[in-house]
XYZ file of C-alpha atoms in Angstrom:
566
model
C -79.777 -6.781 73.899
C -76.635 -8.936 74.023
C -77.536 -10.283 70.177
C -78.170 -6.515 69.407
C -74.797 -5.211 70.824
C -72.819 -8.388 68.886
C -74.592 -8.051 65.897
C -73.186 -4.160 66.038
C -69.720 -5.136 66.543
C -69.838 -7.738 63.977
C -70.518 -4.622 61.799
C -68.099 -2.462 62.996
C -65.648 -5.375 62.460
C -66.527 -5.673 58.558
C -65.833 -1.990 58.432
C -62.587 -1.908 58.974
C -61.981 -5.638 57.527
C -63.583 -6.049 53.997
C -61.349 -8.376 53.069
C -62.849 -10.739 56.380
C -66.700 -9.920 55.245
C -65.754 -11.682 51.912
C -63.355 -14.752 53.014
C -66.320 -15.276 55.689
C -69.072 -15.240 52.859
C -66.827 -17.107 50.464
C -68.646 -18.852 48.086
C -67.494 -22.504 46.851
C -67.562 -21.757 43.004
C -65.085 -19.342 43.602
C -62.323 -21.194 44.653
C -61.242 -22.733 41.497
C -60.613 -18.819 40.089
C -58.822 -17.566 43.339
C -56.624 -20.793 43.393
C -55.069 -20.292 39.625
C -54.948 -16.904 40.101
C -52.947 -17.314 43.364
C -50.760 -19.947 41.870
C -49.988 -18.287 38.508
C -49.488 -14.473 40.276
C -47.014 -15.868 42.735
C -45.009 -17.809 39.382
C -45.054 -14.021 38.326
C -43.933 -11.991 41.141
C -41.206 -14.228 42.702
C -39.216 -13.131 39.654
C -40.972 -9.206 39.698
C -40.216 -8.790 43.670
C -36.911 -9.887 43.060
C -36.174 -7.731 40.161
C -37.734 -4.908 42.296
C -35.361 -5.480 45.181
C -32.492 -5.569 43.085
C -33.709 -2.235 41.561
C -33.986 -0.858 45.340
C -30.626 -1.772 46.272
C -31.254 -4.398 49.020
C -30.956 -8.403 48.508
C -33.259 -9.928 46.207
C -35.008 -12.178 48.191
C -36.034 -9.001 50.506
C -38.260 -8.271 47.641
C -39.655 -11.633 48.248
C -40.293 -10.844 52.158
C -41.515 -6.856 51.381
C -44.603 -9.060 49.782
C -45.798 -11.444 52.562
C -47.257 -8.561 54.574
C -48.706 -6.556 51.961
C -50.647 -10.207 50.194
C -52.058 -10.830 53.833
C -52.984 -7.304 55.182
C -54.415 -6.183 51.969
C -56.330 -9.360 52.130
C -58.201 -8.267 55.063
C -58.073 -4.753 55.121
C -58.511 -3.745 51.436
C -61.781 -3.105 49.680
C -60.960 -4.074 46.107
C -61.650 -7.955 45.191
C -59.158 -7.897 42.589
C -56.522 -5.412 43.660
C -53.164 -7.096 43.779
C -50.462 -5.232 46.353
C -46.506 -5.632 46.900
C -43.354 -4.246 45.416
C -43.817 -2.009 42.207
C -41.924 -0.473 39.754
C -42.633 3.225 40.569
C -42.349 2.954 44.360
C -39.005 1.216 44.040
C -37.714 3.376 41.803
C -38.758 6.439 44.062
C -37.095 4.434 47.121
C -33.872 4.187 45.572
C -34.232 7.904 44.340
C -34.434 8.620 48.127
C -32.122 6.172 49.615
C -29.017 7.080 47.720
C -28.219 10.724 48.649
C -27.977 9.240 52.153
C -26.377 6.318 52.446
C -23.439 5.992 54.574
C -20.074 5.442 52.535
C -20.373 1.915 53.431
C -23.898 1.035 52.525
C -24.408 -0.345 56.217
C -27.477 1.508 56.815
C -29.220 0.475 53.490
C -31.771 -2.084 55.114
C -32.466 0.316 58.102
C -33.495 3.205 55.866
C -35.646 1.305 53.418
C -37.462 0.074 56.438
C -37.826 3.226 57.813
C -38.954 4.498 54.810
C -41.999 2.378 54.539
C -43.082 2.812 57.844
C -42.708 6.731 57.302
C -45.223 5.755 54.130
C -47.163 3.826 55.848
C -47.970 6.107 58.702
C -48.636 9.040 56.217
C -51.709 6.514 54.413
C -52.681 6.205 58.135
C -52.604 9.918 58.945
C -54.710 10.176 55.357
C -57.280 7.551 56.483
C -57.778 9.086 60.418
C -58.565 12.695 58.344
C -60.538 11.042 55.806
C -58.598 12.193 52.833
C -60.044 9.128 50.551
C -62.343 11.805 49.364
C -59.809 13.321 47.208
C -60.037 10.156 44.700
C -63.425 11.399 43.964
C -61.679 13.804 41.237
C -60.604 10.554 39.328
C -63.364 10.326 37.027
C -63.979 7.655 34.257
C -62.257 9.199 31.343
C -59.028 9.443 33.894
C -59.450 5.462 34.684
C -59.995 4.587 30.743
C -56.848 6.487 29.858
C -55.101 5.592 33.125
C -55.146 1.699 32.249
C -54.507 2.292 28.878
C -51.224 4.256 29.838
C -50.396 1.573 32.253
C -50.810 -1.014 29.960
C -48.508 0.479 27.188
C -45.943 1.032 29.946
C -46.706 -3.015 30.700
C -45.779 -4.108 27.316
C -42.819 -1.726 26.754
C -41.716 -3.396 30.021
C -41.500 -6.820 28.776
C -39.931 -6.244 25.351
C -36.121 -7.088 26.550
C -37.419 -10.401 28.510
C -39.489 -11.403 25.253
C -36.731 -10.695 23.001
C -33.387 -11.573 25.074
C -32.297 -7.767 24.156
C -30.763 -5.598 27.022
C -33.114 -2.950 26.936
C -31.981 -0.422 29.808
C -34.180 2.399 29.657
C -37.115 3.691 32.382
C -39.810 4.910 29.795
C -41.570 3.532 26.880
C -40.134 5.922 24.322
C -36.665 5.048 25.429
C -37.460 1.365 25.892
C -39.162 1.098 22.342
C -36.382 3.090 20.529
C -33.695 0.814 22.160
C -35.736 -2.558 20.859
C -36.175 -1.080 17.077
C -32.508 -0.152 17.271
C -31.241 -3.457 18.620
C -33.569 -5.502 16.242
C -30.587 -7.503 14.596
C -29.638 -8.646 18.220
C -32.600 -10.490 18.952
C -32.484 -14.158 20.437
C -34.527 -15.972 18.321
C -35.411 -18.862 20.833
C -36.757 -16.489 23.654
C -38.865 -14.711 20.910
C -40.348 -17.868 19.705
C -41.107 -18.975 22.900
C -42.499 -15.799 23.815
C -44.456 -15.614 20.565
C -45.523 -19.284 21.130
C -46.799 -18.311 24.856
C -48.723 -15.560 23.342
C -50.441 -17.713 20.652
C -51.120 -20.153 22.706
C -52.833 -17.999 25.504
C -55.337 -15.947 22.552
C -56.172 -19.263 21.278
C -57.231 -21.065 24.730
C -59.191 -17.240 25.272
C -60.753 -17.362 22.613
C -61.624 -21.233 21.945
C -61.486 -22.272 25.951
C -62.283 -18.761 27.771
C -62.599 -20.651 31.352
C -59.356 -22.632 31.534
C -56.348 -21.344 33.226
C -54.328 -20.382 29.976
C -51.895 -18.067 31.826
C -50.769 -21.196 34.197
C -50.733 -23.913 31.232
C -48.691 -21.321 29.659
C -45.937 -21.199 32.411
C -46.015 -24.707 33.115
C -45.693 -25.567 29.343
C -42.671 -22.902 28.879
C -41.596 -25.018 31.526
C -41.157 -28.108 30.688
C -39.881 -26.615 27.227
C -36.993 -25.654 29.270
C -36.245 -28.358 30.418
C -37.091 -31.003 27.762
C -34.989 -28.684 24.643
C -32.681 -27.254 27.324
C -33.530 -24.389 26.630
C -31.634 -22.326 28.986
C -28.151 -23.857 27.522
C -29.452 -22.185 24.191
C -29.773 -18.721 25.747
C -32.993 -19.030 27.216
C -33.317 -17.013 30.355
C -34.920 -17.958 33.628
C -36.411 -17.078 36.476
C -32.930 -18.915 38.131
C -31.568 -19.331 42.033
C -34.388 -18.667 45.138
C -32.727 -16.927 48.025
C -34.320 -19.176 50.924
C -35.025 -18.030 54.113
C -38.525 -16.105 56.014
C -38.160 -13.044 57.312
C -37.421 -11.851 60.998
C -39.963 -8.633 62.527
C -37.524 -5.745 63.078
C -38.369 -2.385 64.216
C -35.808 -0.452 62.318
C -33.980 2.213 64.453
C -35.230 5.961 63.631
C -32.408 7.496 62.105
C -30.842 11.376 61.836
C -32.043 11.641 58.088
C -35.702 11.028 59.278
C -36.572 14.865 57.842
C -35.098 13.975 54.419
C -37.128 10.615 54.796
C -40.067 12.213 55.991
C -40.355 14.434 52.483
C -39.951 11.123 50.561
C -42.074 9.289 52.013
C -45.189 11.766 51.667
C -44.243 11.914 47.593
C -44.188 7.705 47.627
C -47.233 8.011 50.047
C -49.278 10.289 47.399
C -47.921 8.157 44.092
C -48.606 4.980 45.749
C -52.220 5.748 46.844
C -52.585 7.297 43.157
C -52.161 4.123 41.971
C -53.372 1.690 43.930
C -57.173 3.696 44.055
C -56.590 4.601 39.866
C -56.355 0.766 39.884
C -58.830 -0.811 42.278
C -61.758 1.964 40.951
C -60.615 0.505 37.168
C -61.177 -3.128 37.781
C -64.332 -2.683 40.280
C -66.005 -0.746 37.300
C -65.268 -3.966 35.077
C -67.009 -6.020 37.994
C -69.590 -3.771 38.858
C -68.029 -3.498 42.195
C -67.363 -0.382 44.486
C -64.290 0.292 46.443
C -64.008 2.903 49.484
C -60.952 5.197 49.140
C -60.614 6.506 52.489
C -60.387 2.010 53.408
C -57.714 1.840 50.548
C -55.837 4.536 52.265
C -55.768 2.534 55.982
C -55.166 -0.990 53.457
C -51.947 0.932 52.016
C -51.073 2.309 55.432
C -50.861 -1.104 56.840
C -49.323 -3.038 54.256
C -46.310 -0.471 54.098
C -46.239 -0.646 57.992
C -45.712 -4.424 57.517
C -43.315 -4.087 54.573
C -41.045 -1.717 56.894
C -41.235 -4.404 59.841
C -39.897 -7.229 57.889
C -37.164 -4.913 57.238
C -38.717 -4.344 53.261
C -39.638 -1.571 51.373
C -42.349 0.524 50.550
C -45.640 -1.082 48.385
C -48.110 0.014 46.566
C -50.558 -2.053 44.033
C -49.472 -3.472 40.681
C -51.321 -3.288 37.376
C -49.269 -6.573 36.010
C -50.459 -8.843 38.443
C -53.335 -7.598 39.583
C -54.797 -8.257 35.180
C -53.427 -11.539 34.953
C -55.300 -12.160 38.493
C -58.447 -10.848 36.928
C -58.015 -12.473 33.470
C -57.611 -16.059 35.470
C -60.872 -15.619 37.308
C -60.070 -14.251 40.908
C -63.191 -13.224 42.589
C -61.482 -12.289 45.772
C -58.900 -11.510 48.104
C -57.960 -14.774 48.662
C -55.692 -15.152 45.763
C -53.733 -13.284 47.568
C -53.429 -15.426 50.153
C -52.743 -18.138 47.988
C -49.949 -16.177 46.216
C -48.613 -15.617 49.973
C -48.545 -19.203 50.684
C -46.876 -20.057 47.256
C -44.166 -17.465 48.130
C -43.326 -18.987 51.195
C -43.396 -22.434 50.444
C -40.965 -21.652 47.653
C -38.736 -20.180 50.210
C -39.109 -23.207 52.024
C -38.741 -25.960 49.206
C -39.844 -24.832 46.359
C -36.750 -22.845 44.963
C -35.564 -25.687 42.416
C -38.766 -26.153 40.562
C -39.642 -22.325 39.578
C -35.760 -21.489 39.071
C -36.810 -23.094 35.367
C -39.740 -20.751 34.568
C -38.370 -18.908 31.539
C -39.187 -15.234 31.750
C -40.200 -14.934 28.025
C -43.200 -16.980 28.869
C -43.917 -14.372 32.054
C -43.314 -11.779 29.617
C -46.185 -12.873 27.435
C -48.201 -13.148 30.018
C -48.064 -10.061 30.806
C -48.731 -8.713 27.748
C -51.353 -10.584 27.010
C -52.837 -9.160 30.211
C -52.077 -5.330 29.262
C -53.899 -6.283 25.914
C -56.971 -6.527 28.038
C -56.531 -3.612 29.842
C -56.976 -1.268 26.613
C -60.465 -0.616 26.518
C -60.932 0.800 22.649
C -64.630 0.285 22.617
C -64.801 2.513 25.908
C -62.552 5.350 24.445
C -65.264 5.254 21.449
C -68.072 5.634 23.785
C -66.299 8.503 25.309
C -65.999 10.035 22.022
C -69.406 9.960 20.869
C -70.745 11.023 24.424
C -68.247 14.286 24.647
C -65.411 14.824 23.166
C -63.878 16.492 25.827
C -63.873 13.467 28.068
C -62.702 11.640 25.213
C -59.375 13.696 24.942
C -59.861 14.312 28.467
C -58.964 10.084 28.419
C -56.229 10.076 25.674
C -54.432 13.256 27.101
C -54.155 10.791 30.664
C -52.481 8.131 28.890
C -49.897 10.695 27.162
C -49.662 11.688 30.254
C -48.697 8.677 31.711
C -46.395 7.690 29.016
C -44.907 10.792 28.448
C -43.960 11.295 32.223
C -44.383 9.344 35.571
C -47.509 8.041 36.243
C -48.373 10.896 39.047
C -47.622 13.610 36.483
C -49.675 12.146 34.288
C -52.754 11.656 36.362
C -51.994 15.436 37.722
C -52.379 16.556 34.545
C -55.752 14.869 33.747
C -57.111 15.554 37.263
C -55.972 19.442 36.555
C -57.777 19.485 33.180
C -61.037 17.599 34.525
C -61.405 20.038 37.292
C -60.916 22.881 34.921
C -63.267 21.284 32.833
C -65.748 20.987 35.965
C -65.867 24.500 37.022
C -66.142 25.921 33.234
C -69.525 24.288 33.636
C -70.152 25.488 37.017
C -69.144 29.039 35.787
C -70.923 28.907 32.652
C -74.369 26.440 33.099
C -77.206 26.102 31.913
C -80.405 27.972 32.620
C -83.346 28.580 31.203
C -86.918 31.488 30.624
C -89.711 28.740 31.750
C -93.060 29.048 30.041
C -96.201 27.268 29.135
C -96.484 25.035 26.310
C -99.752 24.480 24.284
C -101.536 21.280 25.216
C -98.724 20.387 27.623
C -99.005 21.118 31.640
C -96.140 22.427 33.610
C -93.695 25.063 32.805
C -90.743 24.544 30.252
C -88.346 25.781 29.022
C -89.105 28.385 25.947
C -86.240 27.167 23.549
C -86.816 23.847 24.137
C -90.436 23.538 22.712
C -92.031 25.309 19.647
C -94.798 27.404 20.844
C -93.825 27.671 24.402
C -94.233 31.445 25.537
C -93.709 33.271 29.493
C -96.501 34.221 31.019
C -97.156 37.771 29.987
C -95.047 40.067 32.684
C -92.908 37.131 34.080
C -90.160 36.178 33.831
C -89.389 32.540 35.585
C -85.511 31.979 35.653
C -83.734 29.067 36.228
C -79.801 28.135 36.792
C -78.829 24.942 36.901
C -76.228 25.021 39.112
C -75.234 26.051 43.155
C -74.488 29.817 43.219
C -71.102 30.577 43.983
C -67.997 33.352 43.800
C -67.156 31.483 40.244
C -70.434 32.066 38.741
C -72.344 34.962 40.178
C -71.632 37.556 37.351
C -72.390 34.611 34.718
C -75.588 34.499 36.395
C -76.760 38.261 37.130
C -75.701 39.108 33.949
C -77.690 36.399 32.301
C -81.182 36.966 33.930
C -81.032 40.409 33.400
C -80.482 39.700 29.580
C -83.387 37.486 30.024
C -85.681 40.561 31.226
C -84.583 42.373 28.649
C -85.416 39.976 26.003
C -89.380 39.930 27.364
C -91.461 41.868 24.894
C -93.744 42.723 27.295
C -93.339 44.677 30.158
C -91.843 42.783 32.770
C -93.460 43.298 36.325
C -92.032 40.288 38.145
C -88.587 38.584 38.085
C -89.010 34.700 39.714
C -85.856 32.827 40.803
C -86.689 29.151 40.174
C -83.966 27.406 42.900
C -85.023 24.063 42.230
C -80.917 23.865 40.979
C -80.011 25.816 43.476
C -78.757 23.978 46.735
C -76.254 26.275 48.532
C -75.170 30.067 48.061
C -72.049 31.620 48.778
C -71.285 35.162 50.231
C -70.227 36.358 46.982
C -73.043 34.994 45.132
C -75.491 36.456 48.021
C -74.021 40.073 47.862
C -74.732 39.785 43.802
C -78.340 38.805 44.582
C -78.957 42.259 46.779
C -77.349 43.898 43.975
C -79.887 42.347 41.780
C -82.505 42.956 43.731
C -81.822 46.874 44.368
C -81.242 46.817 40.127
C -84.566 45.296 40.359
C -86.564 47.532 42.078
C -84.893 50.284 40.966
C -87.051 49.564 37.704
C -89.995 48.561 39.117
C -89.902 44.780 39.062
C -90.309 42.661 41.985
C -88.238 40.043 43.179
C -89.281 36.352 44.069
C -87.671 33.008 44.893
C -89.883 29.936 43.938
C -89.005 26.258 44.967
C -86.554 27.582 47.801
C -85.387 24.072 49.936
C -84.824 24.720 53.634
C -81.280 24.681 53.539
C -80.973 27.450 50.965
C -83.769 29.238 53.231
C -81.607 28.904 56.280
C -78.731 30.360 54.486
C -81.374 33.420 53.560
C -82.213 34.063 57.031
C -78.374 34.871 57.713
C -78.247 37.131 54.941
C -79.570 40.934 54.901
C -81.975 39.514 51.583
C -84.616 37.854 53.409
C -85.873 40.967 54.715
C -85.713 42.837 51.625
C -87.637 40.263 49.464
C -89.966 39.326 52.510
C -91.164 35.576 53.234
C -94.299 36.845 51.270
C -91.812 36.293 48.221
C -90.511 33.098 48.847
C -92.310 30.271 47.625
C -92.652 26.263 48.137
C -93.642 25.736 44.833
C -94.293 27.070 41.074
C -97.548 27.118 40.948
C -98.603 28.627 44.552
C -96.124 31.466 42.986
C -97.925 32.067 39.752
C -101.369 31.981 41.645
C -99.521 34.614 43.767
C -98.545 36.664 40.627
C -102.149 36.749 39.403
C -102.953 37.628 42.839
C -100.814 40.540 43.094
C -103.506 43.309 42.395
């Protein structure tokens, strides 16, 4: 009883902790994977979380403490082996976006309203998770991932072309950023370029020739000691430069006056965030054959950003950047995370000299080399010979993306996929069923030469639920198929085998039907009826009309019953 009740708890506990079931189950050839990943990640956000809290408004070095909390709940919380999770572009833009308006002419209350502003996001993710919300990611199908990644990986590279050049390149989207590099062309620093392009040779050679060894690391630690051997940085060369030292204190910000203003921010950062961090983690697990739960992701987020807030950061969400060159080192779970987190804070203990030399040309390439890997060309092929319309349905998601922000863009490809969705669901398929010579069953009559109904039937089947969006498709349709019958037609047959649920609308067309029906002389019958579609019938004023005489288990008891019928 006692092992019983423990044994259930243990499982309850995994629930809720993912991350746990794997680190518990961690298997030994994994660690050599998580370890460079964790290493070379944290050489390439200490620079990125710095940059993002610069971009937020706060100190630097609170970019580096917004990340300890997300690398170490995600790790046990989160459901995606290879999701990475911290400070990101988008969600520090949108902070700053919502910070300014109300800042105090002194700035004093910066700190307290970032912080405040991640907890607001974080409790939102947590309101999402207690109603089970994670069910809305279900309307980010493939063709929205494969054009997702590809957006986010153009927006990757566009990202890097100032560091991998040594050109100012000021602008927020790719268009902007690309036209500013071609125009500035005669400005570029010819050492950070060849370093860069040196980085990025050197990384598709050790792929391609050595696809196990940690290129992405060699690469850093090589533009390294480039640095400092050709002193490099007294030729232009930028670096990562100064560590702000220091760990950070648990606060819990004051609530402040503007928490209505905050409160509207914080669901938009909430909704953007979770867009991305599910877009991402469903992207990679496909790669891995892996499956993620996006209500979990929603609690994961909820917690990290309640973290973030504490340590008096700002909000978090997942990051495409680090999260590929994680993958394309190996990671197998969340425990390069950890090792990132443990990197980050040994650096703010004693590290700080030693990765102020990384040169950010070489993190540059890295990164590109990792959005390189994130365009899938051979899967946007696939998608075009399977349907085109999930194959634009892909491309249109990364114009989207690059054309506006990255929630826009997946808004518009969710809104055409759904569209897409219900134009099948208002239009299916159905079918006359038949005999076919020399071949038992019924079938349908278009799809086999010779196939023929059964002289004064007519068997009819929809392929789809019947519904308000539908239900003049479908009467419409069957009767055309009666009138189509050369022979007399004495018996109409519903075949529901497609048929799983009705609505009101779609059972007030079927009495309509019906009296049409019998108006003429034809009887109406229901074959293959399950119980829940029966149940639904029994509320309904058809039932008694057709009579349970009229409802049938199966095809064939119903044809025996139509030869039967004198």
């Amino acid at each position: 009883m006692n092992d019983s009740l423990g044994e259930r708890l243990r499982q309850r506990i995994f629930l809720r902790l993912p991350g746990l079931r794997q680190l518990l189950n961690y298997q030994r050839s994994w660690l050599r994977g998580d370890l460079l990943a964790g290493i070379t990640v944290a050489a390439y956000l200490i620079p990125q979380c710095m940059a993002y809290g610069e971009l937020v408004g706060v100190p630097p070095v609170v970019g580096l403490w917004t990340i300890l909390p997300a690398m170490c709940v995600y790790a046990l919380f989160g459901s995606s082996r290879q999701l990475a999770v911290g400070p990101e572009s988008t969600t520090a833009v949108m902070t700053a976006a919502a910070i300014s308006p109300l800042l105090l002419a002194d700035g004093s209350n910066y700190g307290v309203l970032t912080a405040t502003l991640a907890i607001l996001v974080g409790a939102v993710c947590v309101i999402g998770y207690l109603a089970r919300l994670g069910f809305l990611a279900n309307l980010l199908s493939k063709p929205i991932l494969v054009g997702y990644m590809a957006g986010v990986a153009l927006l990757m590279i566009a990202g890097q072309l100032g560091k991998i050049s040594g050109i100012p390149i000021p602008g927020t989207t790719v268009f902007a950023q690309v036209s500013t590099f071609i125009q500035q062309l005669d400005f570029i620093h010819w050492p950070t370029l060849i370093l860069a392009g040196l980085v990025f040779g050197f990384l598709l050679s050790i792929g391609h020739f050595f696809p196990t060894a940690p290129a992405p690391l060699l690469a850093v630690l090589i533009g390294t000691a480039a640095v400092a051997i050709f002193d490099l940085q007294d030729r232009g060369v930028a670096v990562v430069g100064a560590i702000p030292a220091g760990l950070p204190r648990f606060v819990i910000p004051s609530l402040s006056t503007q928490l209505p203003a905050l409160l509207a921010s914080a669901l938009g950062i909430a909704i953007v965030g979770y867009s991305d961090n599910v877009l991402t983690a469903r992207s990679f697990a496909v790669r891995h054959h892996d499956k993620i739960d996006a209500n979990q992701e929603l609690l994961a987020l909820g917690l990290a950003n309640l973290g973030a807030g504490l340590v008096q950061g700002f909000p978090v969400s997942s990051s495409g950047s680090r999260t590929a060159i994680a993958d394309t080192l190996g990671s197998k779970t969340q425990l390069f995370s950890l090792v990132a987190m443990g990197v980050v804070i040994s650096v703010l203990l004693w590290l700080r000299p030693v990765l102020s030399l990384f040169p950010k040309a070489a993190l540059g390439a890295i990164v590109i080399f990792a959005a390189f890997r994130l365009i899938e060309i051979p899967e946007f092929m696939r998608l075009y010979r399977f349907r085109r319309s999930e194959f634009f349905l892909a491309l249109i998601t990364t114009i989207g993306v690059l054309i506006t922000d990255i929630l826009v863009g997946v808004e518009i490809a969710v809104g055409l996929s759904v569209i897409e969705l219900l134009s099948r669901l208002a239009h299916p398929h159905d079918a006359v069923q038949g005999t076919v010579p020399n071949l038992p069953g019924l079938h349908d009559i278009n799809d086999w030469e010779g196939a023929a109904t059964i002289p004064g039937l007519v068997i009819y089947r929809y392929d789809a639920p019947l519904c308000f969006a539908n239900a003049e498709d479908f009467k419409s349709r069957a009767l055309r198929a009666i009138e189509l019958e050369v022979t007399p037609v004495e018996w109409f047959v519903l075949n529901t085998e497609a048929i799983v649920e009705i609505d009101i609308t779609a059972m007030d067309m079927l009495e309509e039907l019906y009296d049409e029906l019998a108006a003429s002389g034809i009887t109406f019958a229901m074959a293959r009826v399950k119980q829940d579609l029966y149940a639904q019938l029994k509320r309904s004023s058809l039932l008694p009309k057709i009579t349970e005489d009229r409802i049938y288990l199966t095809l064939h008891t119903m044809i025996d019953g139509f030869k039967s019928r004198r």
